[in-house]
């Protein structure tokens, strides 16, 4: 019993400790922002490896999610004779929820895990330490550009996901199942609200990009510098990002759409 | 070694330094001096915290007690910007080389120049080729770090360490895991760089033979204490059992072969517990 209590206490302390280190890490990262602005080249390189290289997985997943939404939506809506509103249903689900959430989960798996492994290995091979000894601050040179690249890429990737998904829904809905193409687009245009749906969706993906990049970089930086340590850190990035994305999605949804 | 004022000619002086990791005392009140223009070696068994000492000198770790002074500045009282300015004048050669794996050899050596100077690319090219020529690897400039052998990686890292013409270089186990030829090449390089560039060198090593060949002064550390120090000739002839064990490589002696444990027979006979 006492042992269990002690364990619980030690674990709680360890998690608060980690939260503290994580917050400190975030502040240091943010303080490196100016140097990112002064050296846009570093940011562009990271935008490529974090954002552009995630392009394919986001596009293909978005297409399939949209196609499934088209199918499922059609079967349900046609029971009520409302298949003309398929476009609204597909677009609203994507722009409000699935676009930001699924693309953030994919982003954590594709780019987040890569960032953690990269930083963790740089730590394990003394590259970060070596930079410090060369009087180059790794927070400014390595961490901050990757962080901002993640924050910038995420909303763009989410928008891409939604756009491709809407096209996928249209391919299935009008191409395969015979929903009127004009109705698909015009209903969508009429019913979707710019502020309520699109802006809120973008806000969500900005939050997810921020949290995923933070978690991925911190886990890498905080990893135990061995092969096992880096592998565990990579796993933690994906798991913790997924929890944070889904938990925050609930909170954000409640805040954004709660008064409707 | 208890005099508190450092000798006039020392570039680095460590005073009454203590450092612990958790409950384990790594250093217990040690004082060392590193003379300008000389090669000073810190020797001792693995796990005695030799690398930790270099990190304390470079300001990457903070001591529990005591001070480290480099060129008149107390490293651990410096502000961040001042510390970084000091580090620009210190080169460090990591055991692994610590080359940046996403850049080729040329860009690795150019890295500190690009970060800290506003030189033109043609000037940087000249400097990089000069540094690479000094370590004999000008022809390898297009290779990536994963295409280099361990010895080559360390020589490239050495070229990078001298890129900004430092006043001092810290070497962390430069000979470990090297074949005899690259060991000899590295020892020769360290000595000649020290003499031609007028550097001060601090070498942390447990390779007795190579280190004795090039060092001017030696400290032997064991279990957090300095167990002996002196010029290379004096260390060779030292009667201290610690130093003798280390120099001759005897398995047992003042540094025990066994990690501390309870009595062997008792341990074998105590049943019921898994460990």
Coordinates of C-alpha atoms in Angstrom, one line a residue:
Chain A
X1 CA 0.0 0.0 0.0
X2 CA 2.7 2.4 1.0
X3 CA 4.7 1.3 -1.9
X4 CA 1.8 2.0 -4.3
X5 CA 1.4 5.5 -2.8
X6 CA 5.1 6.2 -3.1
X7 CA 5.0 5.0 -6.7
X8 CA 2.0 7.2 -7.4
X9 CA 3.7 10.2 -5.8
X10 CA 6.9 9.6 -7.7
X11 CA 5.0 9.3 -11.0
X12 CA 3.0 12.4 -10.4
X13 CA 6.1 14.3 -9.5
X14 CA 7.9 13.0 -12.7
X15 CA 5.0 14.1 -14.9
X16 CA 4.8 17.6 -13.4
X17 CA 8.6 17.7 -13.8
X18 CA 8.3 16.9 -17.4
X19 CA 5.5 19.4 -17.9
X20 CA 7.7 22.0 -16.5
X21 CA 10.6 21.0 -18.7
X22 CA 8.3 21.0 -21.7
X23 CA 7.0 24.5 -20.9
X24 CA 10.5 25.8 -20.5
X25 CA 11.4 24.2 -23.8
X26 CA 8.5 25.9 -25.5
X27 CA 9.5 29.3 -24.1
X28 CA 13.1 28.8 -25.3
X29 CA 11.7 27.8 -28.7
X30 CA 9.5 30.8 -29.0
X31 CA 12.5 33.0 -28.0
X32 CA 14.3 31.7 -31.0
X33 CA 11.6 33.0 -33.3
X34 CA 13.5 36.2 -34.2
X35 CA 16.4 34.2 -35.5
X36 CA 14.1 32.2 -37.7
X37 CA 12.8 35.4 -39.3
X38 CA 16.3 36.6 -39.8
X39 CA 17.3 33.4 -41.6
X40 CA 14.2 32.4 -43.7
X41 CA 16.4 29.8 -45.5
X42 CA 16.4 27.5 -42.5
X43 CA 12.6 27.8 -42.3
X44 CA 12.1 27.0 -46.0
X45 CA 14.3 23.9 -45.8
X46 CA 12.1 22.7 -42.9
X47 CA 8.9 23.6 -44.6
X48 CA 10.0 21.2 -47.3
X49 CA 10.8 18.3 -45.1
X50 CA 8.0 18.8 -42.7
X51 CA 5.3 20.0 -45.0
X52 CA 6.0 19.2 -48.6
X53 CA 7.0 15.7 -47.9
X54 CA 3.7 15.1 -46.0
X55 CA 1.8 16.2 -49.2
X56 CA 1.3 12.7 -50.6
X57 CA -0.1 11.0 -47.5
X58 CA -2.4 13.9 -46.8
X59 CA -3.7 14.0 -50.4
X60 CA -4.3 10.3 -50.7
X61 CA -5.9 9.9 -47.3
X62 CA -8.1 13.0 -47.9
X63 CA -9.3 11.5 -51.1
X64 CA -10.3 8.2 -49.6
X65 CA -11.9 9.8 -46.5
X66 CA -14.0 12.0 -48.8
X67 CA -15.0 9.1 -50.9
X68 CA -16.1 7.1 -47.9
X69 CA -18.0 10.1 -46.6
X70 CA -19.7 10.3 -50.0
X71 CA -20.8 6.7 -49.8
X72 CA -21.9 6.7 -46.2
X73 CA -23.6 10.0 -46.5
X74 CA -25.5 9.0 -49.6
X75 CA -26.9 5.8 -48.1
X76 CA -28.2 7.7 -45.0
X77 CA -29.4 10.8 -46.7
X78 CA -31.2 8.9 -49.5
X79 CA -33.4 7.2 -47.0
X80 CA -34.9 10.6 -46.3
X81 CA -34.8 11.7 -49.9
X82 CA -32.2 14.3 -49.0
X83 CA -29.3 13.1 -51.1
X84 CA -29.1 16.6 -52.7
X85 CA -27.5 17.8 -49.5
X86 CA -24.7 15.3 -49.7
X87 CA -22.3 18.2 -50.6
X88 CA -23.1 20.0 -47.4
X89 CA -22.7 16.9 -45.3
X90 CA -19.3 16.0 -46.8
X91 CA -17.9 19.5 -46.7
X92 CA -19.1 20.3 -43.2
X93 CA -17.7 17.1 -41.8
X94 CA -14.4 17.7 -43.5
X95 CA -14.0 21.3 -42.8
X96 CA -15.2 21.3 -39.2
X97 CA -13.8 18.0 -38.0
X98 CA -12.2 15.4 -40.2
X99 CA -9.9 17.8 -42.1
X100 CA -8.2 19.2 -39.0
X101 CA -8.3 16.1 -36.9
X102 CA -7.4 13.3 -39.3
X103 CA -4.7 15.4 -41.1
X104 CA -3.2 16.3 -37.6
X105 CA -3.1 12.6 -36.7
X106 CA -1.4 11.8 -40.0
X107 CA 0.9 14.7 -39.5
X108 CA 1.9 13.4 -36.1
X109 CA 2.6 10.0 -37.5
X110 CA 4.5 11.2 -40.6
X111 CA 6.2 14.4 -39.7
X112 CA 6.1 14.4 -35.8
X113 CA 7.7 11.0 -35.5
X114 CA 10.4 12.0 -38.0
X115 CA 11.1 15.2 -36.0
X116 CA 11.4 13.3 -32.7
X117 CA 13.7 10.7 -34.2
X118 CA 15.9 13.3 -35.9
X119 CA 16.3 15.4 -32.8
X120 CA 16.7 12.4 -30.5
X121 CA 19.5 11.0 -32.8
X122 CA 21.1 14.4 -33.0
X123 CA 21.2 14.4 -29.2
X124 CA 22.5 10.8 -29.1
X125 CA 25.3 11.5 -31.5
X126 CA 26.3 14.6 -29.6
X127 CA 25.4 16.9 -32.6
X128 CA 23.4 19.2 -30.3
X129 CA 26.1 19.3 -27.7
X130 CA 28.7 19.9 -30.4
X131 CA 26.7 22.8 -31.7
X132 CA 26.5 24.3 -28.2
X133 CA 30.3 24.0 -27.9
X134 CA 30.6 25.8 -31.3
X135 CA 28.6 28.6 -29.7
X136 CA 25.6 27.9 -32.0
X137 CA 22.3 27.7 -30.0
X138 CA 20.5 24.5 -31.1
X139 CA 17.2 26.0 -30.0
X140 CA 17.6 28.8 -32.6
X141 CA 19.4 26.8 -35.3
X142 CA 17.6 23.5 -35.1
X143 CA 14.4 23.6 -33.0
X144 CA 12.8 26.9 -33.8
X145 CA 12.8 26.5 -37.6
X146 CA 11.3 23.0 -37.3
X147 CA 8.7 24.3 -34.8
X148 CA 7.5 27.1 -37.1
X149 CA 7.6 24.9 -40.1
X150 CA 5.2 22.5 -38.3
X151 CA 2.9 25.4 -37.2
X152 CA 2.7 26.8 -40.8
X153 CA 2.4 23.4 -42.6
X154 CA -0.4 22.0 -40.5
X155 CA -3.3 24.4 -41.5
X156 CA -2.2 24.2 -45.1
X157 CA -2.2 20.4 -45.0
X158 CA -5.5 20.4 -43.3
X159 CA -7.0 22.7 -45.9
X160 CA -5.6 20.4 -48.6
X161 CA -7.1 17.4 -46.9
X162 CA -10.5 19.0 -46.8
X163 CA -10.3 20.2 -50.4
X164 CA -9.3 16.8 -51.8
X165 CA -11.9 15.1 -49.6
X166 CA -14.6 17.3 -51.0
X167 CA -13.6 16.4 -54.5
X168 CA -13.5 12.7 -53.4
X169 CA -17.1 13.0 -52.1
X170 CA -18.1 14.6 -55.3
X171 CA -16.5 11.8 -57.4
X172 CA -18.4 9.2 -55.6
X173 CA -21.6 11.1 -55.0
X174 CA -22.2 12.5 -58.5
X175 CA -19.9 10.3 -60.5
X176 CA -21.0 6.9 -59.1
X177 CA -24.3 7.4 -57.2
X178 CA -25.9 10.0 -59.4
X179 CA -26.3 13.0 -57.1
X180 CA -26.8 16.1 -59.1
X181 CA -23.5 17.8 -59.5
X182 CA -24.9 21.3 -59.4
X183 CA -26.8 20.5 -56.2
X184 CA -23.7 19.1 -54.6
X185 CA -21.8 22.3 -55.1
X186 CA -24.5 24.9 -54.7
X187 CA -26.0 23.4 -51.5
X188 CA -22.5 23.4 -50.1
X189 CA -22.0 27.0 -51.1
X190 CA -25.3 28.1 -49.6
X191 CA -25.1 26.2 -46.3
X192 CA -21.5 26.4 -45.2
X193 CA -20.6 29.5 -43.2
X194 CA -17.2 31.1 -43.6
X195 CA -16.8 32.2 -40.0
X196 CA -18.5 29.2 -38.3
X197 CA -17.1 26.4 -40.4
X198 CA -14.0 27.4 -42.3
X199 CA -12.4 29.8 -39.9
X200 CA -13.1 27.5 -36.9
X201 CA -11.6 24.6 -38.8
X202 CA -8.5 26.6 -39.6
X203 CA -8.2 27.6 -36.0
X204 CA -8.4 24.0 -34.9
X205 CA -5.6 23.0 -37.3
X206 CA -3.4 25.9 -36.1
X207 CA -3.8 24.6 -32.5
X208 CA -3.1 21.0 -33.6
X209 CA 0.0 22.1 -35.6
X210 CA 1.3 24.0 -32.6
X211 CA 0.7 21.2 -30.1
X212 CA 2.0 18.4 -32.4
X213 CA 5.2 20.3 -33.3
X214 CA 5.8 21.1 -29.6
X215 CA 5.3 17.5 -28.5
X216 CA 7.4 16.1 -31.3
X217 CA 10.4 18.4 -30.8
X218 CA 10.3 18.2 -27.0
X219 CA 10.1 14.4 -26.9
X220 CA 13.2 14.3 -29.2
X221 CA 15.0 16.9 -27.2
X222 CA 14.1 15.2 -23.9
X223 CA 14.8 11.6 -25.2
X224 CA 17.3 9.4 -23.4
X225 CA 20.2 9.4 -25.8
X226 CA 20.2 5.7 -26.6
X227 CA 18.6 3.7 -29.4
X228 CA 15.9 2.5 -27.0
X229 CA 15.3 6.0 -25.6
X230 CA 14.8 7.5 -29.1
X231 CA 12.5 4.7 -30.1
X232 CA 10.4 5.2 -26.9
X233 CA 10.3 8.9 -27.5
X234 CA 9.1 8.4 -31.1
X235 CA 6.3 6.2 -29.8
X236 CA 5.4 8.8 -27.1
X237 CA 5.2 11.5 -29.8
X238 CA 2.6 9.7 -31.8
X239 CA 0.6 8.6 -28.7
X240 CA 0.7 11.9 -26.9
X241 CA -0.1 13.9 -30.0
X242 CA -3.1 11.7 -30.7
X243 CA -4.4 12.1 -27.2
X244 CA -3.8 15.9 -27.3
X245 CA -5.4 16.3 -30.7
X246 CA -8.5 14.3 -29.8
X247 CA -8.9 15.9 -26.4
X248 CA -8.3 19.4 -27.6
X249 CA -10.7 18.8 -30.5
X250 CA -13.5 18.1 -28.0
X251 CA -12.7 21.2 -26.0
X252 CA -12.4 23.4 -29.1
X253 CA -15.6 22.0 -30.6
X254 CA -17.5 22.7 -27.4
X255 CA -16.1 26.3 -27.3
X256 CA -16.7 27.0 -31.0
X257 CA -20.1 25.4 -31.6
X258 CA -21.4 25.2 -28.0
X259 CA -23.8 28.1 -28.3
X260 CA -25.6 26.8 -31.4
Chain B
X1 CA 47.9 21.7 -5.5
X2 CA 46.1 23.5 -2.7
X3 CA 47.4 27.0 -3.6
X4 CA 44.3 29.0 -4.5
X5 CA 45.9 31.5 -6.8
X6 CA 46.5 29.9 -10.2
X7 CA 50.0 30.0 -11.7
X8 CA 50.5 33.0 -13.9
X9 CA 50.7 31.1 -17.1
X10 CA 47.7 28.9 -16.8
X11 CA 44.9 29.3 -19.4
X12 CA 42.4 27.1 -17.5
X13 CA 42.4 26.6 -13.8
X14 CA 40.0 24.4 -11.9
X15 CA 39.6 25.2 -8.2
X16 CA 38.1 22.9 -5.5
X17 CA 35.6 21.5 -8.0
X18 CA 33.0 19.1 -6.8
X19 CA 30.3 17.6 -9.0
X20 CA 27.7 14.9 -8.3
X21 CA 25.2 13.1 -10.4
X22 CA 22.4 12.0 -8.2
X23 CA 24.0 10.5 -5.1
X24 CA 27.2 9.6 -6.9
X25 CA 30.1 12.0 -6.4
X26 CA 31.9 12.3 -9.7
X27 CA 34.5 14.9 -8.5
X28 CA 35.4 15.6 -5.0
X29 CA 37.3 18.9 -4.4
X30 CA 39.8 18.7 -7.3
X31 CA 42.0 21.4 -8.5
X32 CA 43.9 21.4 -11.8
X33 CA 45.8 23.8 -14.0
X34 CA 46.3 23.8 -17.7
X35 CA 49.3 25.8 -18.9
X36 CA 49.2 27.9 -22.0
X37 CA 50.7 26.5 -25.1
X38 CA 51.1 23.0 -23.6
X39 CA 49.3 19.7 -24.1
X40 CA 47.8 18.6 -20.8
X41 CA 46.3 15.1 -20.5
X42 CA 43.7 13.9 -18.0
X43 CA 43.9 10.2 -17.7
X44 CA 42.0 7.6 -15.7
X45 CA 39.8 4.6 -16.0
X46 CA 36.5 4.8 -18.0
X47 CA 33.6 6.1 -15.9
X48 CA 35.7 8.5 -13.8
X49 CA 34.0 11.5 -15.3
X50 CA 36.7 12.7 -17.7
X51 CA 34.2 13.8 -20.3
X52 CA 32.2 15.4 -17.5
X53 CA 35.3 17.5 -16.7
X54 CA 35.5 18.8 -20.3
X55 CA 31.8 19.7 -20.2
X56 CA 32.4 21.6 -16.9
X57 CA 35.2 23.5 -18.5
X58 CA 33.1 24.2 -21.6
X59 CA 30.3 25.5 -19.4
X60 CA 27.8 22.8 -20.5
X61 CA 27.5 21.5 -16.9
X62 CA 27.4 23.4 -13.6
X63 CA 29.6 22.3 -10.7
X64 CA 28.2 21.7 -7.2
X65 CA 31.1 23.6 -5.7
X66 CA 34.3 25.3 -6.9
X67 CA 35.1 27.3 -10.0
X68 CA 36.5 26.9 -13.5
X69 CA 38.4 29.9 -14.9
X70 CA 39.2 30.1 -18.6
X71 CA 41.4 32.9 -19.7
X72 CA 40.6 34.9 -16.6
X73 CA 36.8 34.4 -16.9
X74 CA 34.8 32.3 -14.4
X75 CA 32.9 30.1 -16.9
X76 CA 29.9 29.5 -14.6
X77 CA 29.3 33.1 -13.8
X78 CA 29.3 34.3 -17.4
X79 CA 26.0 35.4 -19.0
X80 CA 24.8 33.4 -21.9
X81 CA 26.2 35.7 -24.6
X82 CA 29.5 36.0 -22.9
X83 CA 29.7 32.2 -22.6
X84 CA 29.0 31.8 -26.3
X85 CA 31.7 34.4 -27.1
X86 CA 34.2 32.4 -25.0
X87 CA 33.1 29.2 -26.7
X88 CA 33.9 30.7 -30.1
X89 CA 37.5 30.7 -28.9
X90 CA 37.4 27.0 -27.7
X91 CA 37.3 24.1 -30.1
X92 CA 36.0 20.7 -28.9
X93 CA 36.6 17.4 -30.5
X94 CA 33.9 14.9 -29.4
X95 CA 34.5 11.2 -29.1
X96 CA 32.1 10.5 -31.9
X97 CA 33.2 13.5 -34.0
X98 CA 29.7 14.9 -33.7
X99 CA 29.6 15.9 -37.4
X100 CA 26.3 17.2 -38.6
X101 CA 25.0 14.2 -40.6
X102 CA 22.9 16.2 -43.0
X103 CA 25.8 18.1 -44.5
X104 CA 28.9 17.0 -46.4
X105 CA 32.4 17.4 -45.1
X106 CA 32.9 20.8 -46.7
X107 CA 29.8 22.3 -45.2
X108 CA 30.6 20.8 -41.8
X109 CA 33.9 22.6 -41.7
X110 CA 32.3 25.7 -43.1
X111 CA 29.5 25.6 -40.5
X112 CA 31.2 27.6 -37.7
X113 CA 32.5 30.1 -40.2
X114 CA 29.1 30.6 -41.7
X115 CA 27.4 30.9 -38.3
X116 CA 29.9 33.3 -36.8
X117 CA 31.5 35.4 -39.5
X118 CA 30.3 37.4 -42.5
X119 CA 33.0 36.2 -44.8
X120 CA 32.3 35.8 -48.5
X121 CA 31.8 32.3 -49.9
X122 CA 35.1 32.5 -51.7
X123 CA 36.9 33.4 -48.5
X124 CA 35.2 30.6 -46.7
X125 CA 36.2 28.2 -49.4
X126 CA 39.8 29.1 -49.0
X127 CA 39.7 28.7 -45.2
X128 CA 37.9 25.4 -45.4
X129 CA 40.4 24.0 -47.9
X130 CA 43.2 25.2 -45.7
X131 CA 41.8 23.5 -42.6
X132 CA 41.1 20.3 -44.6
X133 CA 44.6 20.3 -46.0
X134 CA 45.9 20.6 -42.4
X135 CA 44.2 17.3 -41.5
X136 CA 45.1 15.7 -44.8
X137 CA 41.5 15.3 -46.1
X138 CA 41.1 18.0 -48.7
X139 CA 40.2 15.3 -51.2
X140 CA 37.3 14.1 -49.1
X141 CA 35.4 17.4 -49.1
X142 CA 32.4 16.0 -51.0
X143 CA 31.8 13.0 -48.8
X144 CA 28.9 12.7 -46.4
X145 CA 29.7 11.9 -42.7
X146 CA 28.2 8.4 -43.1
X147 CA 30.8 7.7 -45.8
X148 CA 33.7 8.4 -43.5
X149 CA 35.7 6.0 -41.4
X150 CA 35.9 6.7 -37.6
X151 CA 39.4 8.1 -38.0
X152 CA 38.5 10.3 -40.9
X153 CA 35.4 11.6 -39.1
X154 CA 37.5 12.7 -36.2
X155 CA 40.0 14.4 -38.4
X156 CA 37.2 16.3 -40.1
X157 CA 35.8 17.2 -36.7
X158 CA 39.3 18.5 -35.8
X159 CA 39.4 20.6 -39.0
X160 CA 36.0 22.0 -37.9
X161 CA 37.3 22.6 -34.4
X162 CA 40.2 24.8 -35.7
X163 CA 38.0 26.6 -38.2
X164 CA 37.7 29.7 -36.1
X165 CA 41.3 29.6 -35.0
X166 CA 40.6 28.9 -31.3
X167 CA 43.0 29.5 -28.4
X168 CA 42.3 26.0 -27.0
X169 CA 41.0 22.6 -28.1
X170 CA 39.4 20.1 -25.8
X171 CA 39.8 16.5 -27.0
X172 CA 37.4 13.9 -25.7
X173 CA 39.0 10.4 -26.0
X174 CA 40.6 11.2 -29.4
X175 CA 42.2 7.7 -29.7
X176 CA 39.4 5.4 -28.7
X177 CA 38.4 2.9 -31.3
X178 CA 41.1 3.9 -33.8
X179 CA 43.4 1.6 -35.7
X180 CA 47.1 2.0 -35.1
X181 CA 47.6 4.1 -38.2
X182 CA 44.9 6.6 -37.6
X183 CA 45.9 6.7 -33.9
X184 CA 49.4 7.6 -34.9
X185 CA 48.1 10.2 -37.4
X186 CA 45.8 11.8 -34.8
X187 CA 48.6 11.9 -32.2
X188 CA 50.9 13.5 -34.7
X189 CA 48.1 16.0 -35.7
X190 CA 47.3 17.0 -32.2
X191 CA 51.0 17.7 -31.4
X192 CA 51.7 19.6 -34.6
X193 CA 48.5 21.7 -34.5
X194 CA 49.3 22.6 -30.9
X195 CA 52.8 23.7 -31.8
X196 CA 52.2 25.4 -35.2
X197 CA 49.0 27.2 -34.2
X198 CA 50.2 28.0 -30.7
X199 CA 47.2 26.3 -29.1
X200 CA 46.6 25.0 -25.7
X201 CA 45.3 21.4 -25.7
X202 CA 43.5 19.4 -23.1
X203 CA 43.2 15.7 -23.8
X204 CA 41.0 13.3 -22.0
X205 CA 42.1 9.8 -22.7
X206 CA 42.8 6.4 -21.3
X207 CA 45.1 5.4 -24.1
X208 CA 48.4 5.4 -22.2
X209 CA 50.8 4.9 -25.0
X210 CA 49.7 7.6 -27.4
X211 CA 48.9 10.1 -24.7
X212 CA 52.3 9.8 -23.1
X213 CA 53.9 10.4 -26.5
X214 CA 52.4 13.8 -27.0
X215 CA 51.5 15.2 -23.5
X216 CA 53.6 17.7 -21.6
X217 CA 51.8 17.3 -18.3
X218 CA 49.5 14.6 -17.0
X219 CA 46.8 14.4 -14.3
X220 CA 45.6 10.9 -13.3
X221 CA 42.1 10.8 -11.9
X222 CA 40.4 8.0 -10.2
X223 CA 37.2 7.9 -8.2
X224 CA 36.7 11.6 -8.2
X225 CA 40.2 12.4 -6.9
X226 CA 43.5 13.3 -8.5
X227 CA 45.7 10.4 -7.7
X228 CA 48.8 11.7 -9.3
X229 CA 50.1 14.5 -11.6
X230 CA 53.4 15.6 -13.1
X231 CA 55.3 15.9 -16.2
X232 CA 55.3 12.9 -18.6
X233 CA 58.7 11.7 -17.4
X234 CA 57.7 12.0 -13.7
X235 CA 54.5 10.1 -14.3
X236 CA 56.4 7.3 -16.1
X237 CA 58.6 6.9 -13.0
X238 CA 55.9 7.4 -10.4
X239 CA 55.8 4.9 -7.6
X240 CA 52.2 5.4 -6.8
X241 CA 50.2 2.1 -7.0
X242 CA 47.3 3.9 -8.7
X243 CA 49.4 5.2 -11.5
X244 CA 51.4 2.0 -11.8
X245 CA 48.1 0.0 -12.1
X246 CA 46.9 2.4 -14.8
X247 CA 50.1 2.5 -16.8
X248 CA 50.7 -1.2 -16.7
X249 CA 47.0 -2.2 -17.2
X250 CA 46.8 -4.5 -14.2
X251 CA 43.3 -5.9 -13.8
X252 CA 43.3 -5.6 -10.0
X253 CA 44.9 -3.1 -7.7
X254 CA 43.8 0.2 -6.1
X255 CA 41.1 0.2 -8.8
X256 CA 39.3 -3.0 -7.9
X257 CA 38.3 -5.5 -10.6
X258 CA 34.9 -6.1 -8.9
X259 CA 32.1 -3.6 -8.8
X260 CA 31.2 -3.2 -5.1
X261 CA 29.0 -6.1 -3.9
X262 CA 28.3 -8.1 -0.8
X263 CA 30.2 -11.1 0.1
X264 CA 30.3 -13.7 -2.8
X265 CA 29.6 -16.8 -0.7
X266 CA 26.8 -15.1 1.2
X267 CA 25.3 -13.9 -2.0
X268 CA 25.3 -17.4 -3.6
X269 CA 23.8 -19.0 -0.6
X270 CA 21.0 -16.5 0.0
X271 CA 18.1 -18.1 -1.8
X272 CA 14.5 -16.9 -2.3
X273 CA 15.3 -13.6 -3.9
X274 CA 15.5 -13.2 -7.6
X275 CA 18.3 -10.6 -7.6

